[in-house]
Amino acid sequence: MMKNANKLPKGFLWGGATAANQCEGGYLEGNKGLSTVDVMPSGKDRFPVGMGKLKMLECDKEHYYPSHEAIDFYHRYKEDIALFGEMGFKCFRLSLSWARIFPNGDDIEPNEEGLKFYDDVFDECLKYGIEPLVTITHFDVPMHLVKTIGSWRSRKMVDYYERLCEVIFNRYKNKVKYWLTFNEINMLLHLPFIGAGLVFEEGENEVAVKYQAAHHQLIASAKATQIARKINPEFKIGCMLAAGNTYANTCAPEDVWRSMEKDRENYFFIDVQSRGEYPNYAKKMLEKLNINLEMEAGDEEILRNNTVDFISFSYYSSRLTSADPKVIGETEGNVFATLKNPYLKASEWGWQIDPLGLRITMNSLYDRYQKPLFIVENGLGAVDNPDENGYVEDDYRIDYLKEHIKAMKDAVNEDGVELMGYTPWGCIDLVSASTGEMKKRYGFIYVDKDNEGNGTLKRSKKKSFEWYKKVINTNGEDLE
Ligand code: BG6
């Protein structure tokens, strides 16, 4: 067999990723309703709100809400997409704001202005030959549904989500081919308000609420897949995991066992979406937790018959765990608590940098599911210091991406993993999901705005802009 260690497949989908809630702004424009993210302030209250522990269902004057304007993609999408086109993007991952299309979530008719906005955005992408990759919900629930039915804790959400899917699949069937049902579906366990609009009541069994909500999302995801196939058999539907393998702190079997358990917490969701049933270990886990999931007749069949076409995931870092309670020393890492790995460096936010971990993660996912993978998030959140023209010498970002792309190519060429594309996160600077900051930047394009909302919103190219353009242009062969 001919071996070419440096090639990626023809048609590989290079691009970048964003989410409506972190870049659109225009939070009440065009008849949009209030979304979960719109009541998430920056500052010390953000995390407890995101966890569903602090109930703040309305905006107030004391807090600053970064999503309200974000980077104003709502008005500037043409300029932004033109820059993506200039970089040679083949694909642009974005999400729909549910409340832009159904302002309350339970409306009978969709909001034409919201639908028209996404028509315009997709047309703009297609003008540059950019394929849209659409996340149906990315940390985004209409607040009306949170207030009236408690969001995904209610089974009614499945119906409202189905209604959304019917509308968008029909409307955009000739413009969009690639869809993701839920962003980082496993985030529901870690940031339940962000992931699923859950706010907990005093004294309730939070774990039970989370797994019930997870069941509803899993059913909704399978139903979306079913609807999609009816409307356009050409559609490709993916699930989306916040990935990153968990390493064992030592070779003590207890540590290795613990790391397997940790990984299963996340695999659980994808096991259902990709294999079509609750795995036995999950059934046992629920049993031990005394959780009786409420299932409807036909649920098992829906899950079994509507599995996804591909597995998409975000990867920022690997994780490390120990069974020994005396081992301490945690660091941050895409919300998942992890021990510090002494072999790895970390970002300014403590997220550990592990390119080989990407190859390990890709191999684990591919071995497990045997379906094509799509890396839909990866990148380095860093503080940038622009010159007076907004130019940033972001060699640190280039280094991070270069090493990860090398690892990704190794997984493809050395290990035979099937990979559809690579869309690094926050290709244009946007609001951080976890902290609400602007200064945690991922982009190739700098946006002049600070944590307090000051700035001209002017866009400028960073050094990484030209670098990434060359990477795409050579299909990943020239990474220098
Ligand atoms: C992922 C999310 O968890 O990580 C994105 O899908 C998020 O929405 C990204 O922005 C990076 O995290 P953060 O907290 O640095 O914005």
PDB file of N, CA and C in Angstrom, residues 1 8 27 40 57 85 91 96 106 169 187 221 228 247 285 307 314-315 330 376 383 389 433 448 450 460 465 467:
ATOM      1  N   MET A   1       0.839  -1.200   0.000  1.00  0.00           N
ATOM      2  CA  MET A   1       0.000   0.000   0.000  1.00  0.00           C
ATOM      3  C   MET A   1       0.880   1.259   0.000  1.00  0.00           C
ATOM      4  N   LEU A   8      -3.937  14.894   3.822  1.00  0.00           N
ATOM      5  CA  LEU A   8      -5.307  14.760   4.321  1.00  0.00           C
ATOM      6  C   LEU A   8      -6.192  14.521   3.109  1.00  0.00           C
ATOM      7  N   TYR A  27     -29.568  40.816  20.877  1.00  0.00           N
ATOM      8  CA  TYR A  27     -30.233  39.777  21.675  1.00  0.00           C
ATOM      9  C   TYR A  27     -31.751  39.900  21.717  1.00  0.00           C
ATOM     10  N   MET A  40     -27.075  35.282  31.611  1.00  0.00           N
ATOM     11  CA  MET A  40     -25.816  34.883  32.249  1.00  0.00           C
ATOM     12  C   MET A  40     -24.844  36.050  32.283  1.00  0.00           C
ATOM     13  N   LEU A  57     -33.413  34.567  36.609  1.00  0.00           N
ATOM     14  CA  LEU A  57     -34.131  34.317  35.358  1.00  0.00           C
ATOM     15  C   LEU A  57     -34.408  35.584  34.551  1.00  0.00           C
ATOM     16  N   GLY A  85     -13.835  33.672   4.079  1.00  0.00           N
ATOM     17  CA  GLY A  85     -13.631  33.327   2.665  1.00  0.00           C
ATOM     18  C   GLY A  85     -12.193  33.614   2.252  1.00  0.00           C
ATOM     19  N   CYS A  91     -15.622  25.403   5.232  1.00  0.00           N
ATOM     20  CA  CYS A  91     -16.725  25.057   6.125  1.00  0.00           C
ATOM     21  C   CYS A  91     -16.767  26.085   7.265  1.00  0.00           C
ATOM     22  N   LEU A  96     -27.679  27.981  15.538  1.00  0.00           N
ATOM     23  CA  LEU A  96     -28.889  28.785  15.430  1.00  0.00           C
ATOM     24  C   LEU A  96     -29.306  29.201  16.833  1.00  0.00           C
ATOM     25  N   ASP A 106     -42.341  27.825  22.415  1.00  0.00           N
ATOM     26  CA  ASP A 106     -43.577  27.046  22.217  1.00  0.00           C
ATOM     27  C   ASP A 106     -44.532  27.725  21.240  1.00  0.00           C
ATOM     28  N   PHE A 169     -35.092  22.240   8.970  1.00  0.00           N
ATOM     29  CA  PHE A 169     -34.669  21.275   7.941  1.00  0.00           C
ATOM     30  C   PHE A 169     -35.384  21.569   6.614  1.00  0.00           C
ATOM     31  N   MET A 187     -22.051  18.198  28.461  1.00  0.00           N
ATOM     32  CA  MET A 187     -21.867  19.371  29.333  1.00  0.00           C
ATOM     33  C   MET A 187     -23.041  19.531  30.302  1.00  0.00           C
ATOM     34  N   SER A 221     -32.630  14.239  20.024  1.00  0.00           N
ATOM     35  CA  SER A 221     -31.571  14.110  19.023  1.00  0.00           C
ATOM     36  C   SER A 221     -31.925  12.999  18.017  1.00  0.00           C
ATOM     37  N   ALA A 228     -34.818  14.547   9.868  1.00  0.00           N
ATOM     38  CA  ALA A 228     -33.834  14.984   8.861  1.00  0.00           C
ATOM     39  C   ALA A 228     -33.807  14.019   7.682  1.00  0.00           C
ATOM     40  N   TYR A 247      -6.664  10.290  31.673  1.00  0.00           N
ATOM     41  CA  TYR A 247      -5.525   9.428  31.996  1.00  0.00           C
ATOM     42  C   TYR A 247      -5.608   9.040  33.470  1.00  0.00           C
ATOM     43  N   MET A 285     -25.292   1.858  36.430  1.00  0.00           N
ATOM     44  CA  MET A 285     -24.975   3.087  37.164  1.00  0.00           C
ATOM     45  C   MET A 285     -26.270   3.762  37.654  1.00  0.00           C
ATOM     46  N   THR A 307     -29.610   6.464  14.665  1.00  0.00           N
ATOM     47  CA  THR A 307     -28.256   6.774  15.148  1.00  0.00           C
ATOM     48  C   THR A 307     -27.584   7.773  14.196  1.00  0.00           C
ATOM     49  N   SER A 314     -15.302  18.331  20.571  1.00  0.00           N
ATOM     50  CA  SER A 314     -14.354  19.400  20.880  1.00  0.00           C
ATOM     51  C   SER A 314     -13.203  18.758  21.625  1.00  0.00           C
ATOM     52  N   TYR A 315     -12.025  19.287  21.393  1.00  0.00           N
ATOM     53  CA  TYR A 315     -10.866  18.808  22.145  1.00  0.00           C
ATOM     54  C   TYR A 315      -9.983  20.010  22.479  1.00  0.00           C
ATOM     55  N   GLU A 330      -5.866  20.291  41.559  1.00  0.00           N
ATOM     56  CA  GLU A 330      -6.684  20.361  40.355  1.00  0.00           C
ATOM     57  C   GLU A 330      -6.350  21.586  39.528  1.00  0.00           C
ATOM     58  N   VAL A 376     -14.705  19.596  15.717  1.00  0.00           N
ATOM     59  CA  VAL A 376     -15.436  20.845  15.492  1.00  0.00           C
ATOM     60  C   VAL A 376     -15.066  21.942  16.488  1.00  0.00           C
ATOM     61  N   VAL A 383      -4.543  35.624  26.068  1.00  0.00           N
ATOM     62  CA  VAL A 383      -4.616  37.094  26.053  1.00  0.00           C
ATOM     63  C   VAL A 383      -3.784  37.575  24.876  1.00  0.00           C
ATOM     64  N   ASN A 389      -2.584  48.974  15.160  1.00  0.00           N
ATOM     65  CA  ASN A 389      -3.445  48.593  14.022  1.00  0.00           C
ATOM     66  C   ASN A 389      -4.280  47.347  14.292  1.00  0.00           C
ATOM     67  N   ALA A 433     -17.485  31.123  26.821  1.00  0.00           N
ATOM     68  CA  ALA A 433     -18.683  30.505  27.401  1.00  0.00           C
ATOM     69  C   ALA A 433     -18.543  30.355  28.907  1.00  0.00           C
ATOM     70  N   ASP A 448     -11.993  44.249  18.466  1.00  0.00           N
ATOM     71  CA  ASP A 448     -11.692  45.284  19.447  1.00  0.00           C
ATOM     72  C   ASP A 448     -12.856  45.448  20.432  1.00  0.00           C
ATOM     73  N   ASP A 450     -13.499  44.815  24.972  1.00  0.00           N
ATOM     74  CA  ASP A 450     -12.903  44.286  26.205  1.00  0.00           C
ATOM     75  C   ASP A 450     -13.959  43.615  27.091  1.00  0.00           C
ATOM     76  N   SER A 460      -9.601  42.895  12.921  1.00  0.00           N
ATOM     77  CA  SER A 460      -8.288  42.969  12.272  1.00  0.00           C
ATOM     78  C   SER A 460      -7.641  41.595  12.267  1.00  0.00           C
ATOM     79  N   PHE A 465      -3.802  34.504  11.036  1.00  0.00           N
ATOM     80  CA  PHE A 465      -4.727  34.571   9.887  1.00  0.00           C
ATOM     81  C   PHE A 465      -4.021  34.080   8.618  1.00  0.00           C
ATOM     82  N   TRP A 467      -1.209  32.519   8.457  1.00  0.00           N
ATOM     83  CA  TRP A 467      -0.702  31.157   8.673  1.00  0.00           C
ATOM     84  C   TRP A 467      -1.781  30.117   8.358  1.00  0.00           C
TER      85      TRP A 467
END
